[in-house]
Short mmCIF file of C-alpha atoms and ligand atoms in Angstrom, two decimals:
data_model
loop_
_atom_site.label_atom_id
_atom_site.label_comp_id
_atom_site.label_asym_id
_atom_site.label_seq_id
_atom_site.Cartn_x
_atom_site.Cartn_y
_atom_site.Cartn_z
CA UNK A 1 -261.76 57.98 59.66
CA UNK A 2 -260.56 54.76 58.04
CA UNK A 3 -257.98 54.53 60.87
CA UNK A 4 -260.77 54.92 63.41
CA UNK A 5 -262.77 52.09 61.81
CA UNK A 6 -259.72 49.83 61.72
CA UNK A 7 -259.05 50.55 65.41
CA UNK A 8 -262.68 49.86 66.32
CA UNK A 9 -262.61 46.58 64.40
CA UNK A 10 -259.37 45.52 66.15
CA UNK A 11 -260.85 46.46 69.52
CA UNK A 12 -263.95 44.33 68.86
CA UNK A 13 -261.85 41.35 67.77
CA UNK A 14 -259.57 41.67 70.81
CA UNK A 15 -262.39 42.19 73.34
CA UNK A 16 -263.30 38.52 74.01
CA UNK A 17 -259.60 37.69 74.48
CA UNK A 18 -259.15 40.59 76.91
CA UNK A 19 -262.29 39.65 78.79
CA UNK A 20 -261.02 36.13 79.19
CA UNK A 21 -257.55 37.30 80.21
CA UNK A 22 -259.00 39.69 82.76
CA UNK A 23 -261.60 37.47 84.33
CA UNK A 24 -260.00 34.04 84.30
CA UNK A 25 -256.69 32.72 85.71
CA UNK A 26 -253.52 32.46 83.66
CA UNK A 27 -252.65 36.12 83.04
CA UNK A 28 -249.42 37.93 83.80
CA UNK A 29 -248.39 39.07 87.30
CA UNK A 30 -249.20 37.23 90.53
CA UNK A 31 -252.45 35.97 89.01
CA UNK A 32 -254.61 37.05 91.95
CA UNK A 33 -258.24 37.67 91.05
CA UNK A 34 -257.98 41.29 92.24
CA UNK A 35 -254.95 41.97 90.09
CA UNK A 36 -256.49 40.41 87.01
CA UNK A 37 -259.69 42.38 87.43
CA UNK A 38 -257.76 45.57 88.07
CA UNK A 39 -255.67 45.03 84.99
CA UNK A 40 -258.68 44.23 82.85
CA UNK A 41 -260.43 47.49 83.68
CA UNK A 42 -257.42 49.72 83.75
CA UNK A 43 -256.04 48.26 80.55
CA UNK A 44 -258.49 50.33 78.54
CA UNK A 45 -257.82 53.58 80.33
CA UNK A 46 -254.19 53.55 81.42
CA UNK A 47 -251.01 51.97 80.14
CA UNK A 48 -249.15 49.66 82.56
CA UNK A 49 -246.43 52.25 82.95
CA UNK A 50 -246.51 56.02 82.79
CA UNK A 51 -243.67 58.52 82.63
CA UNK A 52 -243.05 60.43 85.85
CA UNK A 53 -243.27 63.57 83.78
CA UNK A 54 -246.90 62.85 82.84
CA UNK A 55 -247.74 62.59 86.55
CA UNK A 56 -246.46 66.08 87.38
CA UNK A 57 -249.43 68.39 88.16
CA UNK A 58 -248.36 71.04 85.67
CA UNK A 59 -248.36 68.51 82.81
CA UNK A 60 -252.15 68.74 82.52
CA UNK A 61 -253.44 70.34 85.74
CA UNK A 62 -255.76 67.31 85.55
CA UNK A 63 -258.23 69.48 83.68
CA UNK A 64 -259.52 66.68 81.44
CA UNK A 65 -259.91 64.42 84.47
CA UNK A 66 -261.69 67.14 86.46
CA UNK A 67 -264.07 67.62 83.52
CA UNK A 68 -264.71 63.89 83.47
CA UNK A 69 -265.44 63.75 87.21
CA UNK A 70 -267.84 66.70 86.89
CA UNK A 71 -269.57 64.89 84.06
CA UNK A 72 -270.07 61.83 86.29
CA UNK A 73 -271.40 64.05 89.10
CA UNK A 74 -273.83 65.54 86.59
CA UNK A 75 -275.03 62.15 85.41
CA UNK A 76 -275.59 60.97 89.01
CA UNK A 77 -277.39 64.10 90.23
CA UNK A 78 -279.28 64.40 86.93
CA UNK A 79 -280.74 60.91 87.35
CA UNK A 80 -281.96 61.88 90.83
CA UNK A 81 -283.50 65.12 89.57
CA UNK A 82 -285.30 63.21 86.82
CA UNK A 83 -287.30 61.39 89.49
CA UNK A 84 -289.11 64.64 90.31
CA UNK A 85 -288.92 66.83 87.22
CA UNK A 86 -292.03 67.25 85.06
CA UNK A 87 -291.21 68.67 81.58
CA UNK A 88 -294.36 70.74 81.02
CA UNK A 89 -294.80 74.51 81.42
CA UNK A 90 -297.14 73.95 84.37
CA UNK A 91 -295.07 71.19 85.97
CA UNK A 92 -291.50 72.41 85.45
CA UNK A 93 -291.52 75.40 87.79
CA UNK A 94 -293.66 73.47 90.31
CA UNK A 95 -291.03 70.70 90.34
CA UNK A 96 -288.38 73.32 91.13
CA UNK A 97 -290.45 74.56 94.07
CA UNK A 98 -290.94 70.96 95.25
CA UNK A 99 -287.23 70.28 94.99
CA UNK A 100 -286.45 73.47 96.90
CA UNK A 101 -288.90 72.96 99.72
CA UNK A 102 -290.48 69.50 99.92
CA UNK A 103 -288.18 66.81 98.51
CA UNK A 104 -285.62 65.40 100.93
CA UNK A 105 -282.20 66.88 99.92
CA UNK A 106 -283.86 68.14 96.72
CA UNK A 107 -282.41 71.62 96.96
CA UNK A 108 -278.94 70.23 97.67
CA UNK A 109 -279.00 67.87 94.67
CA UNK A 110 -280.28 70.71 92.48
CA UNK A 111 -277.41 72.94 93.60
CA UNK A 112 -274.87 70.18 93.01
CA UNK A 113 -276.20 69.62 89.50
CA UNK A 114 -276.30 73.28 88.62
CA UNK A 115 -272.85 74.17 89.95
CA UNK A 116 -271.22 71.08 88.45
CA UNK A 117 -272.76 72.07 85.09
CA UNK A 118 -271.31 75.57 85.20
CA UNK A 119 -267.96 74.25 86.47
CA UNK A 120 -267.80 71.76 83.62
CA UNK A 121 -268.12 74.53 81.03
CA UNK A 122 -265.21 76.34 82.71
CA UNK A 123 -262.96 73.28 83.03
CA UNK A 124 -263.60 72.04 79.48
CA UNK A 125 -262.60 75.51 78.23
CA UNK A 126 -259.44 75.49 80.37
CA UNK A 127 -258.65 71.94 79.21
CA UNK A 128 -258.85 73.14 75.60
CA UNK A 129 -256.55 76.07 76.42
CA UNK A 130 -254.07 73.68 78.08
CA UNK A 131 -253.97 71.40 75.03
CA UNK A 132 -253.69 74.47 72.79
CA UNK A 133 -250.87 76.01 74.86
CA UNK A 134 -248.85 72.78 74.87
CA UNK A 135 -249.42 72.14 71.16
CA UNK A 136 -250.68 68.75 72.44
CA UNK A 137 -253.01 68.61 69.44
CA UNK A 138 -249.98 67.78 67.21
CA UNK A 139 -250.38 64.29 65.78
CA UNK A 140 -253.76 64.05 67.57
CA UNK A 141 -256.00 65.44 64.85
CA UNK A 142 -258.78 62.96 65.50
CA UNK A 143 -258.80 63.44 69.26
CA UNK A 144 -258.70 67.21 68.91
CA UNK A 145 -261.72 66.97 66.58
CA UNK A 146 -263.51 64.68 69.03
CA UNK A 147 -262.65 67.20 71.76
CA UNK A 148 -264.23 70.05 69.79
CA UNK A 149 -267.31 67.86 69.36
CA UNK A 150 -267.32 67.39 73.14
CA UNK A 151 -267.03 71.13 73.66
CA UNK A 152 -270.17 71.64 71.56
CA UNK A 153 -271.95 68.88 73.47
CA UNK A 154 -270.99 70.37 76.83
CA UNK A 155 -272.33 73.77 75.71
CA UNK A 156 -275.45 72.07 74.35
CA UNK A 157 -276.01 70.20 77.62
CA UNK A 158 -275.53 73.36 79.66
CA UNK A 159 -277.84 75.38 77.43
CA UNK A 160 -280.67 72.83 77.20
CA UNK A 161 -280.52 72.41 80.99
CA UNK A 162 -280.74 76.18 81.43
CA UNK A 163 -284.36 76.25 80.23
CA UNK A 164 -285.61 73.48 82.50
CA UNK A 165 -286.37 75.54 85.68
CA UNK A 166 -288.79 77.51 83.47
CA UNK A 167 -288.27 80.77 85.38
CA UNK A 168 -288.05 84.26 83.91
CA UNK A 169 -284.24 84.18 83.56
CA UNK A 170 -284.13 80.84 81.78
CA UNK A 171 -287.12 81.51 79.54
CA UNK A 172 -285.84 84.84 78.19
CA UNK A 173 -282.25 83.61 77.97
CA UNK A 174 -283.32 80.79 75.66
CA UNK A 175 -285.45 83.22 73.67
CA UNK A 176 -282.54 85.59 73.10
CA UNK A 177 -280.06 82.83 72.15
CA UNK A 178 -282.44 81.11 69.73
CA UNK A 179 -283.24 84.53 68.22
CA UNK A 180 -279.54 84.92 67.40
CA UNK A 181 -279.90 82.17 64.77
CA UNK A 182 -281.79 84.81 62.71
CA UNK A 183 -278.41 86.23 61.75
CA UNK A 184 -277.12 83.02 60.13
CA UNK A 185 -276.84 83.52 56.36
CA UNK A 186 -278.68 80.26 55.61
CA UNK A 187 -280.52 77.62 57.62
CA UNK A 188 -281.09 79.98 60.57
CA UNK A 189 -284.90 79.99 60.41
CA UNK A 190 -284.96 76.21 60.00
CA UNK A 191 -282.60 75.72 62.97
CA UNK A 192 -284.73 78.02 65.10
CA UNK A 193 -287.93 76.14 64.34
CA UNK A 194 -286.17 72.85 64.98
CA UNK A 195 -284.96 74.00 68.39
CA UNK A 196 -288.16 75.71 69.44
CA UNK A 197 -290.68 73.29 67.95
CA UNK A 198 -292.48 76.36 66.59
CA UNK A 199 -291.78 80.04 66.28
CA UNK A 200 -291.69 80.89 70.02
CA UNK A 201 -290.36 79.36 73.22
CA UNK A 202 -293.24 77.15 74.41
CA UNK A 203 -294.14 73.79 75.92
CA UNK A 204 -292.91 72.14 72.71
CA UNK A 205 -289.50 73.79 73.25
CA UNK A 206 -289.40 72.52 76.82
CA UNK A 207 -290.05 68.93 75.72
CA UNK A 208 -287.36 69.18 73.02
CA UNK A 209 -284.81 70.67 75.38
CA UNK A 210 -285.66 68.05 78.00
CA UNK A 211 -285.24 65.16 75.54
CA UNK A 212 -281.94 66.63 74.36
CA UNK A 213 -280.76 67.28 77.90
CA UNK A 214 -281.54 63.92 79.49
CA UNK A 215 -281.16 61.50 76.58
CA UNK A 216 -279.73 62.56 73.23
CA UNK A 217 -276.86 64.82 74.28
CA UNK A 218 -275.74 62.69 77.27
CA UNK A 219 -275.73 59.57 75.03
CA UNK A 220 -273.64 61.42 72.44
CA UNK A 221 -271.33 62.81 75.16
CA UNK A 222 -270.78 59.38 76.76
CA UNK A 223 -269.91 57.94 73.36
CA UNK A 224 -267.50 60.76 72.50
CA UNK A 225 -265.88 60.70 75.97
CA UNK A 226 -265.26 56.95 75.60
CA UNK A 227 -263.71 57.49 72.15
CA UNK A 228 -261.73 60.47 73.44
CA UNK A 229 -260.18 58.54 76.34
CA UNK A 230 -259.46 55.52 74.14
CA UNK A 231 -257.78 57.75 71.54
CA UNK A 232 -255.39 59.10 74.18
CA UNK A 233 -254.04 55.54 74.56
CA UNK A 234 -254.04 54.94 70.81
CA UNK A 235 -252.07 58.15 70.31
CA UNK A 236 -249.39 56.84 72.69
CA UNK A 237 -250.42 58.67 75.86
CA UNK A 238 -250.12 62.36 76.54
CA UNK A 239 -248.18 64.48 74.07
CA UNK A 240 -244.60 65.07 75.18
CA UNK A 241 -241.38 66.38 73.69
CA UNK A 242 -239.55 63.66 71.74
CA UNK A 243 -236.57 63.95 74.10
CA UNK A 244 -238.55 63.74 77.33
CA UNK A 245 -239.54 60.11 77.81
CA UNK A 246 -237.69 59.92 81.16
CA UNK A 247 -238.17 57.36 83.93
CA UNK A 248 -241.45 55.43 84.16
CA UNK A 249 -243.47 54.08 87.08
CA UNK A 250 -246.35 51.55 87.19
CA UNK A 251 -249.76 53.15 86.59
CA UNK A 252 -251.03 51.20 89.58
CA UNK A 253 -250.81 52.72 92.18
CA UNK A 254 -249.03 55.93 91.09
CA UNK A 255 -251.52 57.15 88.49
CA UNK A 256 -254.65 55.53 89.95
CA UNK A 257 -253.97 57.04 93.37
CA UNK A 258 -253.64 60.51 91.88
CA UNK A 259 -256.81 60.03 89.85
CA UNK A 260 -258.62 58.98 93.03
CA UNK A 261 -257.35 62.01 94.97
CA UNK A 262 -258.35 64.45 92.22
CA UNK A 263 -261.81 62.86 91.94
CA UNK A 264 -262.27 63.08 95.71
CA UNK A 265 -261.17 66.73 95.79
CA UNK A 266 -263.54 67.67 92.95
CA UNK A 267 -266.48 65.95 94.64
CA UNK A 268 -265.63 67.58 98.00
CA UNK A 269 -265.36 71.02 96.37
CA UNK A 270 -268.77 70.56 94.76
CA UNK A 271 -270.33 69.34 98.03
CA UNK A 272 -268.88 72.34 99.85
CA UNK A 273 -270.11 74.79 97.22
CA UNK A 274 -273.58 73.25 97.22
CA UNK A 275 -273.79 73.50 101.00
CA UNK A 276 -272.77 77.17 101.00
CA UNK A 277 -274.42 78.73 97.94
CA UNK A 278 -278.07 78.54 96.86
CA UNK A 279 -279.03 77.84 93.24
CA UNK A 280 -280.97 80.81 91.87
CA UNK A 281 -284.65 80.49 90.96
CA UNK A 282 -286.47 83.58 89.66
CA UNK A 283 -290.20 84.17 89.29
CA UNK A 284 -292.01 81.72 86.96
CA UNK A 285 -291.70 82.29 83.21
CA UNK A 286 -294.15 84.89 81.93
CA UNK A 287 -294.49 85.14 78.16
CA UNK A 288 -296.07 88.58 78.42
CA UNK A 289 -293.43 90.17 80.66
CA UNK A 290 -290.00 90.17 78.95
CA UNK A 291 -287.11 90.39 81.36
CA UNK A 292 -284.92 93.45 80.89
CA UNK A 293 -282.13 92.80 80.01
CA UNK A 294 -282.76 89.58 78.11
CA UNK A 295 -279.45 87.88 78.70
CA UNK A 296 -277.93 84.72 77.29
CA UNK A 297 -276.30 82.29 79.76
CA UNK A 298 -272.79 83.52 80.61
CA UNK A 299 -271.05 81.11 78.19
CA UNK A 300 -272.91 82.73 75.26
CA UNK A 301 -272.73 86.28 76.59
CA UNK A 302 -269.54 87.07 74.65
CA UNK A 303 -271.39 86.31 71.42
CA UNK A 304 -274.45 88.29 72.53
CA UNK A 305 -272.22 91.26 73.34
CA UNK A 306 -270.64 91.07 69.88
CA UNK A 307 -274.06 90.74 68.25
CA UNK A 308 -274.98 94.01 69.97
CA UNK A 309 -272.12 95.62 67.96
CA UNK A 310 -272.84 93.85 64.70
CA UNK A 311 -275.06 90.83 64.10
CA UNK A 312 -273.14 89.64 61.05
CA UNK A 313 -269.64 90.03 62.45
CA UNK A 314 -270.40 89.08 66.06
CA UNK A 315 -273.04 86.42 65.47
CA UNK A 316 -271.62 84.73 62.39
CA UNK A 317 -268.14 85.74 61.25
CA UNK A 318 -266.33 85.78 64.59
CA UNK A 319 -267.63 82.39 65.88
CA UNK A 320 -267.06 80.86 62.43
CA UNK A 321 -263.47 82.10 62.13
CA UNK A 322 -262.64 81.10 65.72
CA UNK A 323 -264.21 77.64 65.37
CA UNK A 324 -262.61 76.98 62.00
CA UNK A 325 -259.22 78.25 63.18
CA UNK A 326 -259.32 75.98 66.23
CA UNK A 327 -260.35 72.96 64.22
CA UNK A 328 -257.72 73.47 61.52
CA UNK A 329 -254.89 73.99 64.00
CA UNK A 330 -253.56 70.40 64.19
CA UNK A 331 -253.93 69.96 60.43
CA UNK A 332 -251.86 72.98 59.45
CA UNK A 333 -249.34 73.07 62.33
CA UNK A 334 -246.66 70.61 61.19
CA UNK A 335 -243.88 71.75 63.57
CA UNK A 336 -242.39 69.08 65.82
CA UNK A 337 -240.50 71.31 68.29
CA UNK A 338 -242.22 72.59 71.41
CA UNK A 339 -244.91 69.87 71.58
CA UNK A 340 -245.89 68.99 75.16
CA UNK A 341 -244.31 72.09 76.74
CA UNK A 342 -246.16 75.24 77.79
CA UNK A 343 -245.90 77.45 74.70
CA UNK A 344 -242.69 75.70 73.64
CA UNK A 345 -239.45 77.64 73.82
CA UNK A 346 -238.83 80.77 75.90
CA UNK A 347 -239.10 83.04 72.85
CA UNK A 348 -242.53 81.56 72.07
CA UNK A 349 -243.68 82.06 75.67
CA UNK A 350 -242.62 85.71 75.54
CA UNK A 351 -244.35 86.19 72.20
CA UNK A 352 -247.61 84.66 73.43
CA UNK A 353 -247.56 86.67 76.68
CA UNK A 354 -246.91 89.85 74.66
CA UNK A 355 -249.70 89.05 72.21
CA UNK A 356 -252.16 88.30 75.04
CA UNK A 357 -251.30 91.63 76.65
CA UNK A 358 -251.62 93.55 73.38
CA UNK A 359 -254.96 91.81 72.72
CA UNK A 360 -256.24 92.70 76.17
CA UNK A 361 -255.16 96.34 76.01
CA UNK A 362 -256.52 96.74 72.46
CA UNK A 363 -259.80 95.07 73.41
CA UNK A 364 -260.30 97.21 76.53
CA UNK A 365 -259.44 100.39 74.61
CA UNK A 366 -261.87 99.51 71.82
CA UNK A 367 -264.71 98.68 74.22
CA UNK A 368 -264.18 101.86 76.27
CA UNK A 369 -264.09 103.93 73.08
CA UNK A 370 -267.25 102.22 71.83
CA UNK A 371 -269.06 102.77 75.14
CA UNK A 372 -268.17 106.46 75.23
CA UNK A 373 -270.83 108.75 73.72
CA UNK A 374 -268.25 110.27 71.33
CA UNK A 375 -267.16 106.85 70.04
CA UNK A 376 -270.75 105.62 69.67
CA UNK A 377 -271.71 108.86 67.84
CA UNK A 378 -268.76 108.48 65.47
CA UNK A 379 -269.74 104.89 64.62
CA UNK A 380 -273.40 105.86 64.17
CA UNK A 381 -272.37 108.55 61.65
CA UNK A 382 -270.71 105.97 59.35
CA UNK A 383 -272.43 104.14 56.50
CA UNK A 384 -274.03 100.78 57.45
CA UNK A 385 -271.23 98.87 55.70
CA UNK A 386 -268.56 100.82 57.57
CA UNK A 387 -270.42 100.34 60.85
CA UNK A 388 -269.96 96.60 60.40
CA UNK A 389 -266.19 97.13 60.28
CA UNK A 390 -265.77 99.80 62.95
CA UNK A 391 -266.83 97.94 66.05
CA UNK A 392 -264.73 96.14 68.69
CA UNK A 393 -265.57 92.62 67.42
CA UNK A 394 -264.54 93.40 63.84
CA UNK A 395 -261.41 95.23 65.03
CA UNK A 396 -260.31 92.26 67.18
CA UNK A 397 -260.98 89.92 64.30
CA UNK A 398 -258.79 92.17 62.15
CA UNK A 399 -256.03 92.28 64.79
CA UNK A 400 -255.94 88.48 64.82
CA UNK A 401 -255.78 88.49 61.02
CA UNK A 402 -252.81 90.89 61.12
CA UNK A 403 -250.97 88.65 63.61
CA UNK A 404 -251.71 85.63 61.44
CA UNK A 405 -250.19 87.41 58.46
CA UNK A 406 -247.25 88.84 60.40
CA UNK A 407 -246.06 85.72 62.27
CA UNK A 408 -247.41 83.11 59.88
CA UNK A 409 -246.52 84.54 56.54
CA UNK A 410 -243.69 86.99 57.24
CA UNK A 411 -242.29 85.04 60.20
CA UNK A 412 -242.60 81.75 58.32
CA UNK A 413 -244.26 79.82 61.17
CA UNK A 414 -247.83 78.63 60.64
CA UNK A 415 -248.00 77.64 64.31
CA UNK A 416 -246.93 81.07 65.56
CA UNK A 417 -249.30 82.80 63.13
CA UNK A 418 -252.39 80.75 63.89
CA UNK A 419 -251.76 80.48 67.62
CA UNK A 420 -251.21 84.22 68.08
CA UNK A 421 -254.39 84.94 66.10
CA UNK A 422 -256.41 82.37 68.07
CA UNK A 423 -255.02 83.70 71.35
CA UNK A 424 -256.17 87.23 70.53
CA UNK A 425 -259.62 85.95 69.55
CA UNK A 426 -259.91 83.91 72.74
CA UNK A 427 -258.85 86.93 74.82
CA UNK A 428 -261.45 89.01 72.96
CA UNK A 429 -264.17 86.42 73.65
CA UNK A 430 -263.38 86.42 77.38
CA UNK A 431 -263.31 90.22 77.44
CA UNK A 432 -266.65 90.53 75.62
CA UNK A 433 -268.14 87.98 78.03
CA UNK A 434 -267.04 90.13 80.98
CA UNK A 435 -268.50 93.23 79.35
CA UNK A 436 -271.74 91.30 78.68
CA UNK A 437 -271.93 90.34 82.35
CA UNK A 438 -271.89 94.03 83.26
CA UNK A 439 -274.84 94.88 81.01
CA UNK A 440 -278.01 96.00 82.76
CA UNK A 441 -281.50 97.09 81.62
CA UNK A 442 -281.66 98.23 77.98
CA UNK A 443 -278.18 96.77 77.53
CA UNK A 444 -276.63 99.72 79.38
CA UNK A 445 -273.14 99.08 80.77
CA UNK A 446 -272.74 99.15 84.58
CA UNK A 447 -269.40 98.84 86.38
CA UNK A 448 -269.63 96.12 89.04
CA UNK A 449 -269.50 98.77 91.82
CA UNK A 450 -272.46 100.64 90.33
CA UNK A 451 -274.90 98.21 91.88
CA UNK A 452 -276.38 96.28 88.97
CA UNK A 453 -276.06 92.58 89.97
CA UNK A 454 -273.98 90.31 87.73
CA UNK A 455 -276.35 87.53 86.68
CA UNK A 456 -275.10 84.05 85.76
C1 HEM B 501 -266.28 66.33 78.11
C2 HEM B 501 -265.19 66.93 77.71
C3 HEM B 501 -263.79 66.34 77.83
C4 HEM B 501 -263.31 65.37 78.66
C5 HEM B 501 -264.06 64.60 79.75
C6 HEM B 501 -261.90 65.20 78.34
C7 HEM B 501 -261.05 64.33 79.01
C8 HEM B 501 -259.68 64.26 78.77
C9 HEM B 501 -258.73 63.59 79.63
C10 HEM B 501 -259.05 62.87 80.96
C11 HEM B 501 -257.51 63.73 79.06
C12 HEM B 501 -256.16 63.26 79.64
C13 HEM B 501 -255.32 64.48 80.06
C14 HEM B 501 -255.94 65.44 81.02
O1 HEM B 501 -256.46 65.05 82.06
O2 HEM B 501 -255.92 66.66 80.71
C15 HEM B 501 -257.69 64.44 77.80
C16 HEM B 501 -256.70 64.70 76.87
C17 HEM B 501 -256.92 65.37 75.67
N1 HEM B 501 -258.01 66.12 75.33
FE1 HEM B 501 -259.77 66.09 76.31
N2 HEM B 501 -261.57 66.04 77.31
C18 HEM B 501 -262.68 66.77 76.97
C19 HEM B 501 -262.76 67.78 76.02
C20 HEM B 501 -261.73 68.14 75.17
C21 HEM B 501 -261.72 69.27 74.30
C22 HEM B 501 -262.81 70.35 74.23
C23 HEM B 501 -260.55 69.22 73.58
C24 HEM B 501 -260.04 70.17 72.52
C25 HEM B 501 -260.71 70.62 71.54
C26 HEM B 501 -259.83 68.05 74.00
C27 HEM B 501 -258.64 67.60 73.48
C28 HEM B 501 -257.80 66.69 74.10
C29 HEM B 501 -256.53 66.24 73.58
C30 HEM B 501 -255.92 66.63 72.21
C31 HEM B 501 -255.98 65.42 74.56
C32 HEM B 501 -254.61 64.75 74.52
C33 HEM B 501 -253.69 65.75 75.21
C34 HEM B 501 -252.27 65.31 75.33
O3 HEM B 501 -251.88 64.40 74.61
O4 HEM B 501 -251.56 65.95 76.13
N3 HEM B 501 -260.54 67.45 75.00
N4 HEM B 501 -259.02 64.76 77.67
#
């Protein structure tokens, strides 16, 4: 933190000088106004030169950049939607109907906003996995922490936006997610009241979610994104193996051109999606008619599925262990080798692929066993304490713990131990999300071909 303050202070002191150098004659290069302006703006984002290696698509798959472009699309379309949206129970659903049928291009802008929001949750998750897989968090503790903050903000933005259409799906989804705070050991009731503005989802909740969605969370996200991008430069660019500096090329035009192409492709993909697929809108929210099933948005479905096994393990322990494990990763992994390469050496790649496979097979087997009447009956016959430990979420948590002990302690590599454990937990979260998607009325499991629609 003291480093961050020192950097901020230096940046503030240097700003007037950089402004002057960028806007007035006398700088380096050919001195043309265009070049000076270009350099002034790009100076904060890109270095003058980048390694050719960093430009290769597989270095990052541009996932951070794609996330950033989606964020900008969301800000632009969100500002347009704000012109029509009325954050009251009577006005919210009516604004959706207006957007869908009366407002010029209203439906299209709504689709763009909605799909870009969902896409951003996916790409931010993939970006995290990329950084995790390349051990690119090494030596970037602050930026990794800022990134985790951004992940929470992206989820918060997606979730607060989910309520705004005020239809049956959104209303009951918010109800079920806020009800999950009941399981927190302390502060749960307080958090719930804070989010809801009372004890139930109501007009007060809508105003709070709206304020969070259009002002507080975007302001926080813009601040963190700016710090995040600036830290990449302060950390010396993208993480790479010590031996792999290689040839460099000027950022202009090599990097800027690629950034432009990626941005264009992302925008085109969103435009295409919005022209082909309609954004769902259910019947208006009805407090007296609960939807069955009451489902969280897809990015929280994994947790809801685990809560259906055990509230304490699925709703508290699992998210806590996963979050803490992710955050601690750059602080406890002190190994230099393998940074900036997909899962480091060949042996590490094999180990991670094997662990992912074992995690997947174990997870599927556990879920199938738990869904079978015999498995469910066996669990139901156990004492309450044992029931907490004999469910798929607890078992996957335990499997991760075993891997942590085996590779970390016995194998002597903290990185291998923590990364194998985290990988198994991430695989489990994805698997439980898929199972949650297949849940129908009364939380009964339906295979996709059995006709119950998968709701997002
Ligand atoms: C709004 C969300 C985010 C945005 C817009 C964003 C943007 C970016 C961009 C543009 C880069 C440059 C490399 C690339 O394109 O992949 C980057 C790098 C990085 N990001 Fe993010 N990011 C976000 C969230 C996260 C999250 C959730 C994490 C992890 C917890 C994270 C950790 C990092 C780290 C450690 C780097 C440096 C990677 C390296 O040196 O190779 N970011 N981010």
